[in-house]
PDB file of C-alpha atoms and ligand atoms in Angstrom:
ATOM      1  CA  UNK F 541     117.739  61.034 149.004  1.00  0.00           C
ATOM      2  CA  UNK F 542     120.824  63.164 148.480  1.00  0.00           C
ATOM      3  CA  UNK F 543     121.017  66.370 150.459  1.00  0.00           C
ATOM      4  CA  UNK F 544     120.672  68.786 147.593  1.00  0.00           C
ATOM      5  CA  UNK F 545     118.136  71.121 146.172  1.00  0.00           C
ATOM      6  CA  UNK F 546     117.459  72.565 142.730  1.00  0.00           C
ATOM      7  CA  UNK F 547     115.801  75.914 142.280  1.00  0.00           C
ATOM      8  CA  UNK F 548     113.976  76.986 139.149  1.00  0.00           C
ATOM      9  CA  UNK F 549     114.288  80.749 138.843  1.00  0.00           C
ATOM     10  CA  UNK F 550     110.938  82.100 137.660  1.00  0.00           C
ATOM     11  CA  UNK F 551     111.709  85.806 138.079  1.00  0.00           C
ATOM     12  CA  UNK F 552     112.041  86.463 134.369  1.00  0.00           C
ATOM     13  CA  UNK F 553     108.586  85.109 133.617  1.00  0.00           C
ATOM     14  CA  UNK F 554     106.282  84.529 136.578  1.00  0.00           C
ATOM     15  CA  UNK F 555     107.979  87.428 138.356  1.00  0.00           C
ATOM     16  CA  UNK F 556     108.128  90.055 135.644  1.00  0.00           C
ATOM     17  CA  UNK F 557     104.729  89.282 134.148  1.00  0.00           C
ATOM     18  CA  UNK F 558     103.161  90.485 137.382  1.00  0.00           C
ATOM     19  CA  UNK F 559     105.196  93.688 137.544  1.00  0.00           C
ATOM     20  CA  UNK F 560     103.689  97.028 136.513  1.00  0.00           C
ATOM     21  CA  UNK F 561     106.885  98.372 134.965  1.00  0.00           C
ATOM     22  CA  UNK F 562     107.746  96.515 131.761  1.00  0.00           C
ATOM     23  CA  UNK F 563     111.379  95.486 131.457  1.00  0.00           C
ATOM     24  CA  UNK F 564     113.057  95.574 128.038  1.00  0.00           C
ATOM     25  CA  UNK F 565     114.228  92.353 126.365  1.00  0.00           C
ATOM     26  CA  UNK F 566     117.864  93.591 126.562  1.00  0.00           C
ATOM     27  CA  UNK F 567     117.605  94.007 130.342  1.00  0.00           C
ATOM     28  CA  UNK F 568     115.902  90.623 130.682  1.00  0.00           C
ATOM     29  CA  UNK F 569     118.798  88.975 128.811  1.00  0.00           C
ATOM     30  CA  UNK F 570     121.278  90.686 131.140  1.00  0.00           C
ATOM     31  CA  UNK F 571     119.161  89.558 134.130  1.00  0.00           C
ATOM     32  CA  UNK F 572     119.426  85.958 132.896  1.00  0.00           C
ATOM     33  CA  UNK F 573     123.200  86.308 132.481  1.00  0.00           C
ATOM     34  CA  UNK F 574     123.586  87.644 136.025  1.00  0.00           C
ATOM     35  CA  UNK F 575     121.382  84.871 137.453  1.00  0.00           C
ATOM     36  CA  UNK F 576     123.474  82.252 135.644  1.00  0.00           C
ATOM     37  CA  UNK F 577     126.661  83.880 136.988  1.00  0.00           C
ATOM     38  CA  UNK F 578     125.230  83.452 140.507  1.00  0.00           C
ATOM     39  CA  UNK F 579     124.855  79.725 139.854  1.00  0.00           C
ATOM     40  CA  UNK F 580     121.245  79.395 138.666  1.00  0.00           C
ATOM     41  CA  UNK F 581     120.989  76.285 136.472  1.00  0.00           C
ATOM     42  CA  UNK F 582     117.313  76.311 135.565  1.00  0.00           C
ATOM     43  CA  UNK F 583     115.234  79.358 134.714  1.00  0.00           C
ATOM     44  CA  UNK F 584     112.184  80.505 132.858  1.00  0.00           C
ATOM     45  CA  UNK F 585     113.145  82.951 130.125  1.00  0.00           C
ATOM     46  CA  UNK F 586     109.719  84.196 129.044  1.00  0.00           C
ATOM     47  CA  UNK F 587     106.307  83.273 127.696  1.00  0.00           C
ATOM     48  CA  UNK F 588     104.829  82.990 124.220  1.00  0.00           C
ATOM     49  CA  UNK F 589     101.501  84.525 125.086  1.00  0.00           C
ATOM     50  CA  UNK F 590      99.425  87.321 123.580  1.00  0.00           C
ATOM     51  CA  UNK F 591     101.297  90.596 124.006  1.00  0.00           C
ATOM     52  CA  UNK F 592      97.995  92.515 124.169  1.00  0.00           C
ATOM     53  CA  UNK F 593      97.022  90.482 127.247  1.00  0.00           C
ATOM     54  CA  UNK F 594     100.444  90.238 128.932  1.00  0.00           C
ATOM     55  CA  UNK F 595     102.558  93.112 127.576  1.00  0.00           C
ATOM     56  CA  UNK F 596     105.325  92.371 130.108  1.00  0.00           C
ATOM     57  CA  UNK F 597     106.173  89.234 128.117  1.00  0.00           C
ATOM     58  CA  UNK F 598     106.443  91.005 124.755  1.00  0.00           C
ATOM     59  CA  UNK F 599     109.854  90.385 123.221  1.00  0.00           C
ATOM     60  CA  UNK F 600     110.162  86.857 124.677  1.00  0.00           C
ATOM     61  CA  UNK F 601     111.438  85.673 121.272  1.00  0.00           C
ATOM     62  CA  UNK F 602     114.306  88.159 121.537  1.00  0.00           C
ATOM     63  CA  UNK F 603     115.006  87.110 125.129  1.00  0.00           C
ATOM     64  CA  UNK F 604     115.164  83.388 124.336  1.00  0.00           C
ATOM     65  CA  UNK F 605     117.330  83.941 121.279  1.00  0.00           C
ATOM     66  CA  UNK F 606     119.504  86.348 123.272  1.00  0.00           C
ATOM     67  CA  UNK F 607     120.191  83.939 126.114  1.00  0.00           C
ATOM     68  CA  UNK F 608     120.877  81.061 123.720  1.00  0.00           C
ATOM     69  CA  UNK F 609     123.321  83.290 121.864  1.00  0.00           C
ATOM     70  CA  UNK F 610     125.105  84.132 125.141  1.00  0.00           C
ATOM     71  CA  UNK F 611     125.289  80.423 125.840  1.00  0.00           C
ATOM     72  CA  UNK F 612     126.837  79.812 122.435  1.00  0.00           C
ATOM     73  CA  UNK F 613     129.421  82.489 123.192  1.00  0.00           C
ATOM     74  CA  UNK F 614     130.100  80.885 126.597  1.00  0.00           C
ATOM     75  CA  UNK F 615     128.912  83.957 128.493  1.00  0.00           C
ATOM     76  CA  UNK F 616     126.266  81.763 130.077  1.00  0.00           C
ATOM     77  CA  UNK F 617     127.407  78.258 131.108  1.00  0.00           C
ATOM     78  CA  UNK F 618     126.395  75.408 128.791  1.00  0.00           C
ATOM     79  CA  UNK F 619     124.527  73.506 131.487  1.00  0.00           C
ATOM     80  CA  UNK F 620     122.003  76.269 132.226  1.00  0.00           C
ATOM     81  CA  UNK F 621     118.512  75.258 131.079  1.00  0.00           C
ATOM     82  CA  UNK F 622     115.931  77.787 129.923  1.00  0.00           C
ATOM     83  CA  UNK F 623     112.231  77.196 129.494  1.00  0.00           C
ATOM     84  CA  UNK F 624     109.387  79.229 128.069  1.00  0.00           C
ATOM     85  CA  UNK F 625     105.743  79.123 128.955  1.00  0.00           C
ATOM     86  CA  UNK F 626     103.384  78.163 126.122  1.00  0.00           C
ATOM     87  CA  UNK F 627      99.600  78.213 126.525  1.00  0.00           C
ATOM     88  CA  UNK F 628      98.753  76.469 123.248  1.00  0.00           C
ATOM     89  CA  UNK F 629      99.958  75.251 119.855  1.00  0.00           C
ATOM     90  CA  UNK F 630     100.548  78.795 118.587  1.00  0.00           C
ATOM     91  CA  UNK F 631     102.849  79.509 121.523  1.00  0.00           C
ATOM     92  CA  UNK F 632     104.564  76.172 120.947  1.00  0.00           C
ATOM     93  CA  UNK F 633     105.300  77.051 117.324  1.00  0.00           C
ATOM     94  CA  UNK F 634     106.917  80.278 118.508  1.00  0.00           C
ATOM     95  CA  UNK F 635     108.926  78.328 121.080  1.00  0.00           C
ATOM     96  CA  UNK F 636     110.197  76.007 118.345  1.00  0.00           C
ATOM     97  CA  UNK F 637     111.113  79.011 116.181  1.00  0.00           C
ATOM     98  CA  UNK F 638     113.002  80.570 119.109  1.00  0.00           C
ATOM     99  CA  UNK F 639     115.216  77.510 119.541  1.00  0.00           C
ATOM    100  CA  UNK F 640     113.963  76.824 123.089  1.00  0.00           C
ATOM    101  CA  UNK F 641     114.783  73.333 124.355  1.00  0.00           C
ATOM    102  CA  UNK F 642     112.155  73.331 127.059  1.00  0.00           C
ATOM    103  CA  UNK F 643     108.604  74.617 127.441  1.00  0.00           C
ATOM    104  CA  UNK F 644     106.153  74.753 130.309  1.00  0.00           C
ATOM    105  CA  UNK F 645     102.407  74.159 130.215  1.00  0.00           C
ATOM    106  CA  UNK F 646     100.001  75.291 132.870  1.00  0.00           C
ATOM    107  CA  UNK F 647      96.603  74.177 134.094  1.00  0.00           C
ATOM    108  CA  UNK F 648      94.524  75.270 137.039  1.00  0.00           C
ATOM    109  CA  UNK F 649      92.920  73.118 139.731  1.00  0.00           C
ATOM    110  CA  UNK F 650      89.815  75.284 139.936  1.00  0.00           C
ATOM    111  CA  UNK F 651      87.406  75.936 137.060  1.00  0.00           C
ATOM    112  CA  UNK F 652      86.888  79.585 138.006  1.00  0.00           C
ATOM    113  CA  UNK F 653      90.617  80.317 138.031  1.00  0.00           C
ATOM    114  CA  UNK F 654      91.066  78.501 134.719  1.00  0.00           C
ATOM    115  CA  UNK F 655      88.266  80.532 133.102  1.00  0.00           C
ATOM    116  CA  UNK F 656      89.478  83.805 134.542  1.00  0.00           C
ATOM    117  CA  UNK F 657      93.173  83.240 133.918  1.00  0.00           C
ATOM    118  CA  UNK F 658      93.339  81.361 130.615  1.00  0.00           C
ATOM    119  CA  UNK F 659      89.802  81.737 129.345  1.00  0.00           C
ATOM    120  CA  UNK F 660      88.976  78.027 129.109  1.00  0.00           C
ATOM    121  CA  UNK F 661      87.824  75.146 131.281  1.00  0.00           C
ATOM    122  CA  UNK F 662      90.306  72.676 132.772  1.00  0.00           C
ATOM    123  CA  UNK F 663      89.275  70.044 130.204  1.00  0.00           C
ATOM    124  CA  UNK F 664      89.715  72.529 127.372  1.00  0.00           C
ATOM    125  CA  UNK F 665      93.197  73.409 128.639  1.00  0.00           C
ATOM    126  CA  UNK F 666      94.168  69.732 128.422  1.00  0.00           C
ATOM    127  CA  UNK F 667      92.758  69.593 124.882  1.00  0.00           C
ATOM    128  CA  UNK F 668      95.144  72.418 124.006  1.00  0.00           C
ATOM    129  CA  UNK F 669      98.062  70.426 125.414  1.00  0.00           C
ATOM    130  CA  UNK F 670      97.679  67.486 123.002  1.00  0.00           C
ATOM    131  CA  UNK F 671      99.088  69.247 119.901  1.00  0.00           C
ATOM    132  CA  UNK F 672     101.771  70.898 122.067  1.00  0.00           C
ATOM    133  CA  UNK F 673     102.951  67.497 123.349  1.00  0.00           C
ATOM    134  CA  UNK F 674     102.945  66.127 119.802  1.00  0.00           C
ATOM    135  CA  UNK F 675     105.157  68.969 118.595  1.00  0.00           C
ATOM    136  CA  UNK F 676     107.385  68.620 121.664  1.00  0.00           C
ATOM    137  CA  UNK F 677     108.008  64.973 120.870  1.00  0.00           C
ATOM    138  CA  UNK F 678     108.741  65.708 117.232  1.00  0.00           C
ATOM    139  CA  UNK F 679     111.198  68.502 118.074  1.00  0.00           C
ATOM    140  CA  UNK F 680     112.684  66.797 121.171  1.00  0.00           C
ATOM    141  CA  UNK F 681     111.631  69.609 123.485  1.00  0.00           C
ATOM    142  CA  UNK F 682     111.300  68.897 127.192  1.00  0.00           C
ATOM    143  CA  UNK F 683     107.962  69.795 128.770  1.00  0.00           C
ATOM    144  CA  UNK F 684     107.292  70.837 132.343  1.00  0.00           C
ATOM    145  CA  UNK F 685     103.790  71.142 133.792  1.00  0.00           C
ATOM    146  CA  UNK F 686     102.531  73.759 136.201  1.00  0.00           C
ATOM    147  CA  UNK F 687      99.423  73.341 138.279  1.00  0.00           C
ATOM    148  CA  UNK F 688      98.012  76.498 139.790  1.00  0.00           C
ATOM    149  CA  UNK F 689      95.601  77.017 142.703  1.00  0.00           C
ATOM    150  CA  UNK F 690      96.519  73.647 144.268  1.00  0.00           C
ATOM    151  CA  UNK F 691      95.899  74.885 147.814  1.00  0.00           C
ATOM    152  CA  UNK F 692      93.148  77.430 147.333  1.00  0.00           C
ATOM    153  CA  UNK F 693      91.419  79.535 144.706  1.00  0.00           C
ATOM    154  CA  UNK F 694      90.749  83.274 144.938  1.00  0.00           C
ATOM    155  CA  UNK F 695      87.258  82.737 143.487  1.00  0.00           C
ATOM    156  CA  UNK F 696      86.150  79.380 144.880  1.00  0.00           C
ATOM    157  CA  UNK F 697      88.099  79.192 148.138  1.00  0.00           C
ATOM    158  CA  UNK F 698      89.011  75.634 149.075  1.00  0.00           C
ATOM    159  CA  UNK F 699      90.211  73.273 146.366  1.00  0.00           C
ATOM    160  CA  UNK F 700      89.587  69.569 147.104  1.00  0.00           C
ATOM    161  CA  UNK F 701      92.796  67.518 147.464  1.00  0.00           C
ATOM    162  CA  UNK F 702      91.360  64.663 145.404  1.00  0.00           C
ATOM    163  CA  UNK F 703      90.895  67.040 142.474  1.00  0.00           C
ATOM    164  CA  UNK F 704      94.484  68.281 142.688  1.00  0.00           C
ATOM    165  CA  UNK F 705      95.773  64.698 142.762  1.00  0.00           C
ATOM    166  CA  UNK F 706      93.599  63.792 139.779  1.00  0.00           C
ATOM    167  CA  UNK F 707      94.764  66.788 137.703  1.00  0.00           C
ATOM    168  CA  UNK F 708      98.400  66.210 138.685  1.00  0.00           C
ATOM    169  CA  UNK F 709      98.107  62.592 137.523  1.00  0.00           C
ATOM    170  CA  UNK F 710      96.525  63.773 134.301  1.00  0.00           C
ATOM    171  CA  UNK F 711      99.377  66.246 133.785  1.00  0.00           C
ATOM    172  CA  UNK F 712     102.023  63.594 134.524  1.00  0.00           C
ATOM    173  CA  UNK F 713     100.319  61.191 132.113  1.00  0.00           C
ATOM    174  CA  UNK F 714     100.752  63.699 129.294  1.00  0.00           C
ATOM    175  CA  UNK F 715     104.482  62.983 129.436  1.00  0.00           C
ATOM    176  CA  UNK F 716     105.803  66.073 131.201  1.00  0.00           C
ATOM    177  CA  UNK F 717     109.081  65.410 133.041  1.00  0.00           C
ATOM    178  CA  UNK F 718     108.028  67.352 136.157  1.00  0.00           C
ATOM    179  CA  UNK F 719     104.828  68.671 137.674  1.00  0.00           C
ATOM    180  CA  UNK F 720     105.148  71.873 139.675  1.00  0.00           C
ATOM    181  CA  UNK F 721     102.511  72.145 142.402  1.00  0.00           C
ATOM    182  CA  UNK F 722     101.594  75.808 142.791  1.00  0.00           C
ATOM    183  CA  UNK F 723     100.228  77.778 145.701  1.00  0.00           C
ATOM    184  CA  UNK F 724      99.263  80.619 143.384  1.00  0.00           C
ATOM    185  CA  UNK F 725      97.735  82.899 145.998  1.00  0.00           C
ATOM    186  CA  UNK F 726      99.979  81.914 148.906  1.00  0.00           C
ATOM    187  CA  UNK F 727      97.393  80.411 151.239  1.00  0.00           C
ATOM    188  CA  UNK F 728      98.988  77.048 152.033  1.00  0.00           C
ATOM    189  CA  UNK F 729     100.392  76.184 155.453  1.00  0.00           C
ATOM    190  CA  UNK F 730     102.821  73.342 156.282  1.00  0.00           C
ATOM    191  CA  UNK F 731     100.026  71.077 157.547  1.00  0.00           C
ATOM    192  CA  UNK F 732      98.081  71.380 154.309  1.00  0.00           C
ATOM    193  CA  UNK F 733     101.259  71.009 152.263  1.00  0.00           C
ATOM    194  CA  UNK F 734     102.261  67.801 154.038  1.00  0.00           C
ATOM    195  CA  UNK F 735      98.809  66.288 153.571  1.00  0.00           C
ATOM    196  CA  UNK F 736      98.588  67.088 149.856  1.00  0.00           C
ATOM    197  CA  UNK F 737     102.165  66.088 148.964  1.00  0.00           C
ATOM    198  CA  UNK F 738     101.821  62.781 150.818  1.00  0.00           C
ATOM    199  CA  UNK F 739      98.800  62.024 148.640  1.00  0.00           C
ATOM    200  CA  UNK F 740     100.555  63.155 145.462  1.00  0.00           C
ATOM    201  CA  UNK F 741     103.592  61.011 146.277  1.00  0.00           C
ATOM    202  CA  UNK F 742     101.422  57.893 146.235  1.00  0.00           C
ATOM    203  CA  UNK F 743     100.925  58.461 142.492  1.00  0.00           C
ATOM    204  CA  UNK F 744     103.866  60.531 141.288  1.00  0.00           C
ATOM    205  CA  UNK F 745     107.497  59.938 142.336  1.00  0.00           C
ATOM    206  CA  UNK F 746     109.257  62.730 144.252  1.00  0.00           C
ATOM    207  CA  UNK F 747     111.738  63.253 141.414  1.00  0.00           C
ATOM    208  CA  UNK F 748     108.865  64.259 139.123  1.00  0.00           C
ATOM    209  CA  UNK F 749     107.400  66.805 141.544  1.00  0.00           C
ATOM    210  CA  UNK F 750     108.320  70.406 142.315  1.00  0.00           C
ATOM    211  CA  UNK F 751     106.928  72.982 144.730  1.00  0.00           C
ATOM    212  CA  UNK F 752     105.894  76.494 143.715  1.00  0.00           C
ATOM    213  CA  UNK F 753     105.157  78.539 146.802  1.00  0.00           C
ATOM    214  CA  UNK F 754     104.206  82.154 147.302  1.00  0.00           C
ATOM    215  CA  UNK F 755     105.059  84.068 150.446  1.00  0.00           C
ATOM    216  CA  UNK F 756     101.784  86.004 150.555  1.00  0.00           C
ATOM    217  CA  UNK F 757     101.072  84.920 154.125  1.00  0.00           C
ATOM    218  CA  UNK F 758     104.663  84.327 155.238  1.00  0.00           C
ATOM    219  CA  UNK F 759     104.438  80.525 154.939  1.00  0.00           C
ATOM    220  CA  UNK F 760     106.636  79.868 151.918  1.00  0.00           C
ATOM    221  CA  UNK F 761     109.878  78.783 153.631  1.00  0.00           C
ATOM    222  CA  UNK F 762     108.016  76.542 156.061  1.00  0.00           C
ATOM    223  CA  UNK F 763     106.115  75.026 153.143  1.00  0.00           C
ATOM    224  CA  UNK F 764     109.315  74.438 151.165  1.00  0.00           C
ATOM    225  CA  UNK F 765     111.041  72.788 154.109  1.00  0.00           C
ATOM    226  CA  UNK F 766     108.014  70.561 154.690  1.00  0.00           C
ATOM    227  CA  UNK F 767     108.005  69.501 151.029  1.00  0.00           C
ATOM    228  CA  UNK F 768     111.797  68.972 151.017  1.00  0.00           C
ATOM    229  CA  UNK F 769     111.513  66.674 154.033  1.00  0.00           C
ATOM    230  CA  UNK F 770     109.090  64.544 152.012  1.00  0.00           C
ATOM    231  CA  UNK F 771     111.789  64.046 149.366  1.00  0.00           C
ATOM    232  CA  UNK F 772     110.935  66.743 146.801  1.00  0.00           C
ATOM    233  CA  UNK F 773     114.117  68.451 145.606  1.00  0.00           C
ATOM    234  CA  UNK F 774     112.952  71.118 143.125  1.00  0.00           C
ATOM    235  CA  UNK F 775     111.408  74.470 144.014  1.00  0.00           C
ATOM    236  CA  UNK F 776     110.398  77.500 141.972  1.00  0.00           C
ATOM    237  CA  UNK F 777     111.688  80.807 143.334  1.00  0.00           C
ATOM    238  CA  UNK F 778     112.145  84.326 142.026  1.00  0.00           C
ATOM    239  CA  UNK F 779     114.928  86.742 142.766  1.00  0.00           C
ATOM    240  CA  UNK F 780     113.906  89.255 145.398  1.00  0.00           C
ATOM    241  CA  UNK F 781     110.415  87.708 145.470  1.00  0.00           C
ATOM    242  CA  UNK F 782     109.614  89.411 142.168  1.00  0.00           C
ATOM    243  CA  UNK F 783     106.043  89.154 141.062  1.00  0.00           C
ATOM    244  CA  UNK F 784     102.791  88.805 142.863  1.00  0.00           C
ATOM    245  CA  UNK F 785      99.348  87.698 141.918  1.00  0.00           C
ATOM    246  CA  UNK F 786      96.701  89.953 140.421  1.00  0.00           C
ATOM    247  CA  UNK F 787      94.120  88.242 142.676  1.00  0.00           C
ATOM    248  CA  UNK F 788      96.010  88.877 145.909  1.00  0.00           C
ATOM    249  CA  UNK F 789      96.318  92.662 145.817  1.00  0.00           C
ATOM    250  CA  UNK F 790      99.192  94.234 147.703  1.00  0.00           C
ATOM    251  CA  UNK F 791     100.599  90.853 148.588  1.00  0.00           C
ATOM    252  CA  UNK F 792     104.111  89.560 147.985  1.00  0.00           C
ATOM    253  CA  UNK F 793     104.442  86.949 145.330  1.00  0.00           C
ATOM    254  CA  UNK F 794     106.849  84.128 144.631  1.00  0.00           C
ATOM    255  CA  UNK F 795     109.135  83.131 147.449  1.00  0.00           C
ATOM    256  CA  UNK F 796     112.484  84.920 147.087  1.00  0.00           C
ATOM    257  CA  UNK F 797     115.428  82.962 145.705  1.00  0.00           C
ATOM    258  CA  UNK F 798     117.819  84.545 148.255  1.00  0.00           C
ATOM    259  CA  UNK F 799     115.610  83.536 151.187  1.00  0.00           C
ATOM    260  CA  UNK F 800     115.442  79.925 150.038  1.00  0.00           C
ATOM    261  CA  UNK F 801     119.178  79.769 149.302  1.00  0.00           C
ATOM    262  CA  UNK F 802     119.951  81.244 152.738  1.00  0.00           C
ATOM    263  CA  UNK F 803     117.827  78.576 154.438  1.00  0.00           C
ATOM    264  CA  UNK F 804     119.272  75.604 152.570  1.00  0.00           C
ATOM    265  CA  UNK F 805     122.869  76.833 152.837  1.00  0.00           C
ATOM    266  CA  UNK F 806     122.360  77.275 156.579  1.00  0.00           C
ATOM    267  CA  UNK F 807     121.148  73.680 156.757  1.00  0.00           C
ATOM    268  CA  UNK F 808     124.303  72.488 154.965  1.00  0.00           C
ATOM    269  CA  UNK F 809     122.406  71.454 151.862  1.00  0.00           C
ATOM    270  CA  UNK F 810     124.137  71.849 148.532  1.00  0.00           C
ATOM    271  CA  UNK F 811     122.571  74.539 146.362  1.00  0.00           C
ATOM    272  CA  UNK F 812     125.373  75.547 143.976  1.00  0.00           C
ATOM    273  CA  UNK F 813     124.455  79.227 144.327  1.00  0.00           C
ATOM    274  CA  UNK F 814     126.554  82.211 145.268  1.00  0.00           C
ATOM    275  CA  UNK F 815     124.393  83.884 147.906  1.00  0.00           C
ATOM    276  CA  UNK F 816     126.416  87.106 147.844  1.00  0.00           C
ATOM    277  CA  UNK F 817     125.910  87.473 144.102  1.00  0.00           C
ATOM    278  CA  UNK F 818     122.186  86.861 144.473  1.00  0.00           C
ATOM    279  CA  UNK F 819     121.966  89.498 147.212  1.00  0.00           C
ATOM    280  CA  UNK F 820     123.965  91.914 145.070  1.00  0.00           C
ATOM    281  CA  UNK F 821     121.553  91.337 142.190  1.00  0.00           C
ATOM    282  CA  UNK F 822     118.571  92.391 144.322  1.00  0.00           C
ATOM    283  CA  UNK F 823     119.018  96.214 144.090  1.00  0.00           C
ATOM    284  CA  UNK F 824     119.830  95.931 140.371  1.00  0.00           C
ATOM    285  CA  UNK F 825     116.489  94.215 139.729  1.00  0.00           C
ATOM    286  CA  UNK F 826     114.665  96.572 142.133  1.00  0.00           C
ATOM    287  CA  UNK F 827     115.852  99.513 140.060  1.00  0.00           C
ATOM    288  CA  UNK F 828     114.561  97.919 136.836  1.00  0.00           C
ATOM    289  CA  UNK F 829     111.073  97.335 138.253  1.00  0.00           C
ATOM    290  CA  UNK F 830     111.091 100.674 140.093  1.00  0.00           C
ATOM    291  CA  UNK F 831     110.348  99.445 143.610  1.00  0.00           C
ATOM    292  CA  UNK F 832     112.099  97.635 146.453  1.00  0.00           C
ATOM    293  CA  UNK F 833     111.712  93.869 146.484  1.00  0.00           C
ATOM    294  CA  UNK F 834     110.097  91.967 149.372  1.00  0.00           C
ATOM    295  CA  UNK F 835     112.905  89.431 149.948  1.00  0.00           C
ATOM    296  CA  UNK F 836     113.976  89.295 153.626  1.00  0.00           C
ATOM    297  CA  UNK F 837     117.555  88.182 152.959  1.00  0.00           C
ATOM    298  CA  UNK F 838     117.756  90.663 150.088  1.00  0.00           C
ATOM    299  CA  UNK F 839     116.988  93.456 152.564  1.00  0.00           C
ATOM    300  CA  UNK F 840     118.976  92.264 155.592  1.00  0.00           C
ATOM    301  CA  UNK F 841     121.856  90.474 153.845  1.00  0.00           C
ATOM    302  CA  UNK F 842     124.145  88.081 155.692  1.00  0.00           C
ATOM    303  CA  UNK F 843     125.188  88.470 159.318  1.00  0.00           C
ATOM    304  CA  UNK F 844     127.801  91.216 159.460  1.00  0.00           C
ATOM    305  CA  UNK F 845     129.306  91.391 162.963  1.00  0.00           C
ATOM    306  CA  UNK F 846     129.633  94.941 164.263  1.00  0.00           C
ATOM    307  CA  UNK F 847     132.675  93.940 166.363  1.00  0.00           C
ATOM    308  CA  UNK F 848     133.147  92.519 169.853  1.00  0.00           C
ATOM    309  CA  UNK F 849     131.964  94.611 172.764  1.00  0.00           C
ATOM    310  CA  UNK F 850     134.256  94.884 175.768  1.00  0.00           C
ATOM    311  CA  UNK F 851     133.440  96.056 179.277  1.00  0.00           C
ATOM    312  CA  UNK F 852     135.202  99.367 178.537  1.00  0.00           C
ATOM    313  CA  UNK F 853     132.837 100.028 175.613  1.00  0.00           C
ATOM    314  CA  UNK F 854     129.717  99.952 177.772  1.00  0.00           C
ATOM    315  CA  UNK F 855     131.099 101.887 180.796  1.00  0.00           C
TER     316      UNK F 855
HETATM  317 MG1  LIG E1774     104.225  82.161 141.046  1.00  0.00          MG
END
């Protein structure tokens, strides 16, 4: 497989929806523009969910229309792809009205998480997907699938691998172009990741899989590298590590885009991103969400030599 990697920036959705401070649609549009300027080619723009349940995503219609308008005016490159999360047919109808060309569906791998997070069983969530897929086909909208709690559930603990494989196959069979395997609470380690992905790869080709890792326990980069070595080339990341998980209090959330870009660039793998621009974006986003962001590279930046030391200097 070619030595490249594609990152899906989820800061605008998965990131911001877990932030306490709501960010205005205008700022979210500007965030998308800045991400695109730093070379991001795929990103989530928002979610068509109930604003009373997830107020951070209110105004997603404005955000999607805003970014598409910027694209029309060539202020965002033509080849940048935006997606929106839709939980059901109602959300899908809003996505169609917004002009979105791609949507994302999500299902959990544990019944408790499904009930708690989206208020329905796993089977019921798949029932909701049928009309969404029908509309997607009719309107030529690409669909991506997310699976959450693939490595552990905050309510049930361990999640059996066979169940994850079965739900991933079910998701792929719906006709989604990619299934993103999520470590929602950041419990996975490279050993577990290798075992599960090897099983998944027996049923789903690498080009249809993506990894969605959280850095809650400091394992995200190791997990990404492990998955990449198995041939998977797409990973979800968020600028600065924006986000978190309401069930992992105080913990960091999505792996930071800058950290992942730093690693792959260091390995000589093509990313297409401008690391300096991503690092420069970090404090701008931190100001909008009113706290510093957990990203390691965002904090430390690149190596900046202080200057050679001579014998005279240390006398
Ligand atoms: Mg996430």
